[in-house]
PDB file of C-alpha atoms in Angstrom:
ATOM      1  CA  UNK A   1      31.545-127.571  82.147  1.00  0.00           C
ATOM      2  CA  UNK A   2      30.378-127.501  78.207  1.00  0.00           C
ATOM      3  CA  UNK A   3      29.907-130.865  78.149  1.00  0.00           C
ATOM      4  CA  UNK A   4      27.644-130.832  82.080  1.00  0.00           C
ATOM      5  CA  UNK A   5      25.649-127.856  79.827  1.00  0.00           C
ATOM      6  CA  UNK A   6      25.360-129.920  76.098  1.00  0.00           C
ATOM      7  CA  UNK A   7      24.147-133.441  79.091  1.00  0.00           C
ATOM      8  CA  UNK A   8      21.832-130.909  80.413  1.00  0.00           C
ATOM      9  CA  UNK A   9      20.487-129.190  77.000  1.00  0.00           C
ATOM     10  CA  UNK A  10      20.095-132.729  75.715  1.00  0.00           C
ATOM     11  CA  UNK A  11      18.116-133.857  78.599  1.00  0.00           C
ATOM     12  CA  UNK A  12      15.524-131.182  78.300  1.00  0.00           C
ATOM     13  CA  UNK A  13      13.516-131.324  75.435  1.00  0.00           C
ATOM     14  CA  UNK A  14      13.297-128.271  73.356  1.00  0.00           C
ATOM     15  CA  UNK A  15      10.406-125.409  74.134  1.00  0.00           C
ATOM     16  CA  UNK A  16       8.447-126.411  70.731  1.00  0.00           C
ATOM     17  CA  UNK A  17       8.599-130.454  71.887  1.00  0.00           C
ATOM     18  CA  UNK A  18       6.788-129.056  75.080  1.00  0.00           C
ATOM     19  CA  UNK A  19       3.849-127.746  73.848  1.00  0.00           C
ATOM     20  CA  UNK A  20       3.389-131.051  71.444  1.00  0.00           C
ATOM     21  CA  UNK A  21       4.027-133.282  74.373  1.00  0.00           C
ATOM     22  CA  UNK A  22       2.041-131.112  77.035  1.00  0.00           C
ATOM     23  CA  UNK A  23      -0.540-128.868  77.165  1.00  0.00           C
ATOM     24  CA  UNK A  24       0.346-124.926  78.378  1.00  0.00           C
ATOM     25  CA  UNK A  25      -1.048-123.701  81.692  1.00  0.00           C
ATOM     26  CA  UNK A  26      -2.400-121.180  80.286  1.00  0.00           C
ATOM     27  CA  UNK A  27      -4.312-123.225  77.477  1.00  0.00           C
ATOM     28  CA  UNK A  28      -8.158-124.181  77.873  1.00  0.00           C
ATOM     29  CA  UNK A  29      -9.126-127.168  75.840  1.00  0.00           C
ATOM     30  CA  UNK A  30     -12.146-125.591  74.776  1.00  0.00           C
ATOM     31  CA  UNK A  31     -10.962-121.414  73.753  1.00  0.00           C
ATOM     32  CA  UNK A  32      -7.363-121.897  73.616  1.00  0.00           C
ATOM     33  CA  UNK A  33      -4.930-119.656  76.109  1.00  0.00           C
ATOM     34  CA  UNK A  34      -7.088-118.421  79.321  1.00  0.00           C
ATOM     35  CA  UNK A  35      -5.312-118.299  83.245  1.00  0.00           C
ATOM     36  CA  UNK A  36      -6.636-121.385  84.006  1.00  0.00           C
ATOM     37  CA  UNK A  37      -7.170-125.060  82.847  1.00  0.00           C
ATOM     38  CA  UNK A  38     -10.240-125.742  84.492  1.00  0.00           C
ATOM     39  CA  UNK A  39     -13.858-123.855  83.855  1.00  0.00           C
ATOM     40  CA  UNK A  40     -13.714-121.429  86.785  1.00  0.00           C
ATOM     41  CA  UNK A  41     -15.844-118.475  88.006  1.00  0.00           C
ATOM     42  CA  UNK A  42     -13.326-116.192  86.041  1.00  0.00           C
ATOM     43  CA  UNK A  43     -14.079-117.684  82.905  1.00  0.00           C
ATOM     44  CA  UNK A  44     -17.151-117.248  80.720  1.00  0.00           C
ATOM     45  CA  UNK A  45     -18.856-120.147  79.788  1.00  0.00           C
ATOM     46  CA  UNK A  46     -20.557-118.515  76.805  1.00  0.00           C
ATOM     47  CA  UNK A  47     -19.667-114.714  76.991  1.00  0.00           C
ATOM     48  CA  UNK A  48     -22.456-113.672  74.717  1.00  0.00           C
ATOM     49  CA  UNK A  49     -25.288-115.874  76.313  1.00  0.00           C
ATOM     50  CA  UNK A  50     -28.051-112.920  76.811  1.00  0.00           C
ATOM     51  CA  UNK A  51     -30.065-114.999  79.414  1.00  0.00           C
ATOM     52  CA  UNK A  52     -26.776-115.336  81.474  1.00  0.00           C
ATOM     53  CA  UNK A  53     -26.037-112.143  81.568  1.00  0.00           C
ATOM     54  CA  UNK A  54     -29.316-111.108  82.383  1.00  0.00           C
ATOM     55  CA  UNK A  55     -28.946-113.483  85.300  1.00  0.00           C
ATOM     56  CA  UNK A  56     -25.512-112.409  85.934  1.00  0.00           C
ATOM     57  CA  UNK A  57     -26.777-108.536  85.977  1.00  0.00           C
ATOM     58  CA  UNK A  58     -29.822-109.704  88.181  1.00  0.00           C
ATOM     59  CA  UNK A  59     -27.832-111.348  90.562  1.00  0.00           C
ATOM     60  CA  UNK A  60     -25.658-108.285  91.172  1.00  0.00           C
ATOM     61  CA  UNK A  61     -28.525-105.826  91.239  1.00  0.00           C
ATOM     62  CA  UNK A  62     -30.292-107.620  93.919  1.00  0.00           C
ATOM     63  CA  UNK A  63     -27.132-108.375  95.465  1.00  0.00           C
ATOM     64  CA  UNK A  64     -26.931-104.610  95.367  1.00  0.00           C
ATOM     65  CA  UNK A  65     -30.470-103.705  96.784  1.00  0.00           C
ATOM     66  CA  UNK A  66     -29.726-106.353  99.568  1.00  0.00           C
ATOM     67  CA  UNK A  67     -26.358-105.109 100.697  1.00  0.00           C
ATOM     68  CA  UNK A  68     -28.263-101.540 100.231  1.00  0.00           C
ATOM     69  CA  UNK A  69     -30.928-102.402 102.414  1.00  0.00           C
ATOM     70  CA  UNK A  70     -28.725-104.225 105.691  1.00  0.00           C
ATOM     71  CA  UNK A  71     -26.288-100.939 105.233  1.00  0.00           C
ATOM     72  CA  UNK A  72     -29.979 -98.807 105.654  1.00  0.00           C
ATOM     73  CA  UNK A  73     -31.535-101.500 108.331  1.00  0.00           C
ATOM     74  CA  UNK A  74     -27.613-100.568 110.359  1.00  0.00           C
ATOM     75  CA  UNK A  75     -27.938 -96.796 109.971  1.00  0.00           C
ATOM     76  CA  UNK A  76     -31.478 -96.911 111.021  1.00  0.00           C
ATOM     77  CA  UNK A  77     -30.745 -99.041 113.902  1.00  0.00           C
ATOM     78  CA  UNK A  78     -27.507 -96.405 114.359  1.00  0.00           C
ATOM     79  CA  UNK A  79     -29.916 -93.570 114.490  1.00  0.00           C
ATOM     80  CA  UNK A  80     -32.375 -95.329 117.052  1.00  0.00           C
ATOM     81  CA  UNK A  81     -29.580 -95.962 119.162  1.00  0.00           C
ATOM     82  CA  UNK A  82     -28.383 -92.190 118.767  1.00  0.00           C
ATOM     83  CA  UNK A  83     -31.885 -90.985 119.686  1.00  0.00           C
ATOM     84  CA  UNK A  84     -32.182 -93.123 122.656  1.00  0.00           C
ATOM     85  CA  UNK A  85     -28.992 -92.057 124.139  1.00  0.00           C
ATOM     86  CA  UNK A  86     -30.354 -88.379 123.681  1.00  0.00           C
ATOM     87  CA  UNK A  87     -33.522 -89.287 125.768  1.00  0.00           C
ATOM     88  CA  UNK A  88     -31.266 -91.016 127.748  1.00  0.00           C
ATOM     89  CA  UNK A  89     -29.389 -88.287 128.495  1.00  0.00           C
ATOM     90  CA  UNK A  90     -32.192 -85.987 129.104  1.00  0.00           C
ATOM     91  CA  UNK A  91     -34.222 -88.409 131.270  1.00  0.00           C
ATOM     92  CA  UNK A  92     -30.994 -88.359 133.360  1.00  0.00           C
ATOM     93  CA  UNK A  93     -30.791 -84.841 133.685  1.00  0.00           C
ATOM     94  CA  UNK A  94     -33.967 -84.773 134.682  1.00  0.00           C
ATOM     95  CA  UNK A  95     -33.219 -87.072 137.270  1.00  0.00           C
ATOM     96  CA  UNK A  96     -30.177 -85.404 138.374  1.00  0.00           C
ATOM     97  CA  UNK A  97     -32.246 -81.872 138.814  1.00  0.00           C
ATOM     98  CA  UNK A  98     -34.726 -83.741 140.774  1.00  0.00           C
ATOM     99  CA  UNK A  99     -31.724 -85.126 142.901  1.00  0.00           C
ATOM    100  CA  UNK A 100     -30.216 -82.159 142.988  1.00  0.00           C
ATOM    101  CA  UNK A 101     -33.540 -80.724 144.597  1.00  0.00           C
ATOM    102  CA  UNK A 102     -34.179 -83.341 147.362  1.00  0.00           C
ATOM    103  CA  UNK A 103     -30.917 -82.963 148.747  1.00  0.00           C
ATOM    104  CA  UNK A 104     -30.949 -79.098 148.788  1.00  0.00           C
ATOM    105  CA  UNK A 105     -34.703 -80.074 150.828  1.00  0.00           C
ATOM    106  CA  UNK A 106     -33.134 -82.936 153.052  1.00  0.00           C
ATOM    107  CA  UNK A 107     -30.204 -80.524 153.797  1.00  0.00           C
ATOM    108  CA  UNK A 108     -32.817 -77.293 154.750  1.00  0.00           C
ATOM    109  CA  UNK A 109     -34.801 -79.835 156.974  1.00  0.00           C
ATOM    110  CA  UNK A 110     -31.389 -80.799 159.191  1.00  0.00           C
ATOM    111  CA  UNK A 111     -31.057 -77.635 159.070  1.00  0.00           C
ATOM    112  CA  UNK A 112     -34.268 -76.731 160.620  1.00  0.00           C
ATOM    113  CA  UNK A 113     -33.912 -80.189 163.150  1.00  0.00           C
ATOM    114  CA  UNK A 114     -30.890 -78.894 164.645  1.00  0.00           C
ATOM    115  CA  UNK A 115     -32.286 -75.425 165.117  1.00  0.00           C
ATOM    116  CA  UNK A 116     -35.280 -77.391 166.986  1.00  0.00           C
ATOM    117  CA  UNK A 117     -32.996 -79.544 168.934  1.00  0.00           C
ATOM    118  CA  UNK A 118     -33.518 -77.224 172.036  1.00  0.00           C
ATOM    119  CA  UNK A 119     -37.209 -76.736 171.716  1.00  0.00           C
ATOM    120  CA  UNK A 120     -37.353 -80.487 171.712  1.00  0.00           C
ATOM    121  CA  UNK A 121     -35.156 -81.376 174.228  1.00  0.00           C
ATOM    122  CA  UNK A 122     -37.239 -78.918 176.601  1.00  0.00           C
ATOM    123  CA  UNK A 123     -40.114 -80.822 175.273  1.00  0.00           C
ATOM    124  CA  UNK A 124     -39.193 -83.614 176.637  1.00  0.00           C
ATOM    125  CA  UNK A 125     -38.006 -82.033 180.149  1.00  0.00           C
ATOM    126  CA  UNK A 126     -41.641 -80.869 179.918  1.00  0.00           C
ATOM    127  CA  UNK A 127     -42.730 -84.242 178.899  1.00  0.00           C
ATOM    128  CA  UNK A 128     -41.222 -85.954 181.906  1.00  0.00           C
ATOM    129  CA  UNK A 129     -41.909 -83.347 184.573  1.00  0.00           C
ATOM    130  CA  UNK A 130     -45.341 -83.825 183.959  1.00  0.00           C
ATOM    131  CA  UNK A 131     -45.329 -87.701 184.024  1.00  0.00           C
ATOM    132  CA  UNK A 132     -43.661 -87.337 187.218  1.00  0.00           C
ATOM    133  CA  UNK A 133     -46.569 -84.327 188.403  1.00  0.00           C
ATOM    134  CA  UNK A 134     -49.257 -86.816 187.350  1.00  0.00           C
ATOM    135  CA  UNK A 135     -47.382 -90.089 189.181  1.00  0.00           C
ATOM    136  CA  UNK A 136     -47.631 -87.346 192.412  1.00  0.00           C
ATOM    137  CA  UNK A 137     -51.225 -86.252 191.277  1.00  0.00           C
ATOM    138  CA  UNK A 138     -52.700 -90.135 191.580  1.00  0.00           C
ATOM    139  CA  UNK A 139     -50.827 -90.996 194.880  1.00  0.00           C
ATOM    140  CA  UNK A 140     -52.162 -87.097 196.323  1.00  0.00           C
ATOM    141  CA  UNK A 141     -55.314 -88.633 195.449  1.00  0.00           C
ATOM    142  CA  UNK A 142     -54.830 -91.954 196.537  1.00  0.00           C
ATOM    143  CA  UNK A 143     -53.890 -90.655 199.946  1.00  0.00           C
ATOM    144  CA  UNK A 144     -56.749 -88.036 199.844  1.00  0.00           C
ATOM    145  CA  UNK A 145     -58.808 -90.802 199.516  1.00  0.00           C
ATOM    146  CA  UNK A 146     -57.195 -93.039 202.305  1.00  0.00           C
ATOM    147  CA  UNK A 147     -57.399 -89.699 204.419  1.00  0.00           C
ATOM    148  CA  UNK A 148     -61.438 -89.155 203.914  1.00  0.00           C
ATOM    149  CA  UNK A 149     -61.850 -92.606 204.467  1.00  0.00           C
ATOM    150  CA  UNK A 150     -60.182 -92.493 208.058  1.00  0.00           C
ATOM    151  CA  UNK A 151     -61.925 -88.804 208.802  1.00  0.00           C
ATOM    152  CA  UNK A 152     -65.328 -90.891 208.194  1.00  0.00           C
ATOM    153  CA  UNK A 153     -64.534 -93.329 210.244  1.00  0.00           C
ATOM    154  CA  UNK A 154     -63.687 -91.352 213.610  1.00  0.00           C
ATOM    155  CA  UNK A 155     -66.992 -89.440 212.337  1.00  0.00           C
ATOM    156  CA  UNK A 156     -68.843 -92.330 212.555  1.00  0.00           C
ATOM    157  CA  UNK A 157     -67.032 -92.933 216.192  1.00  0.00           C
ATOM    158  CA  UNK A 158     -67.556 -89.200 217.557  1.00  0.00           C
ATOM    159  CA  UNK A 159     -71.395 -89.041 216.189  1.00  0.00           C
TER     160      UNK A 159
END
């Protein structure tokens, strides 16, 4: 098993022939050791460029006001919504007060239909005895007619 570890020692070149041969991960080619090879967004370009990091500190303050104004444009909108669910609510309370009052009325006035309901019904036995005392009325007078008619007739006959 020594000699499997010496083939595999021997195979590998040594930690300082690694750097020499290839560069670290951790190496930029233009600052020296960094997290990353490539120029990313966490590296600095120039870290004491003033106009860059007056653009950088730019950026994030209006980045700020903007995320500080949607957050205000949501709690306004939150607050709208809060007061029209309170006039909502009161509009139907309103509405169930009014409700409340037209059924107390409609239940007073079937109240006060089935205390008629005699008065009416005699009403309408009133109603249709006189219908039938006018029908008797016109055919009285009909005959009374027919009856003066024939008493002018033997008048005319006895004259």
């Amino acid at each position: 098993m020594d000699s499997e570890k010496s083939k595999c020692e021997k195979k590998s070149p040594s930690k300082s022939q690694q750097s020499k041969m290839l560069p670290s991960p951790f190496e930029s080619p233009k600052r020296g050791p960094t997290l990353s090879t490539s120029t990313s967004s966490f590296e600095a370009v120039d870290p004491h460029d003033p106009v860059l990091n007056n653009l950088a500190n730019s950026l994030f303050s209006k980045t700020a006001d903007w995320v500080s104004g949607e957050l205000d444009s949501t709690i306004d909108e939150y607050r709208l919504l809060e007061q029209m669910n309170r006039v909502t609510l009161t509009k139907y309370g309103d509405m169930k007060q009014i409700t409340t009052n037209i059924s107390k009325g409609v239940t007073e006035l079937n109240e006060k239909y089935t205390n008629l309901m005699p008065y009416l019904e005699q009403i309408d036995q009133i109603d249709e005895s006189i219908s039938r005392l006018e029908q008797a009325a016109y055919r009285l007078d009909s005959y009374s007619k027919r009856l003066e008619a024939k008493y002018k007739q033997l008048e005319k006959r006895n004259v």
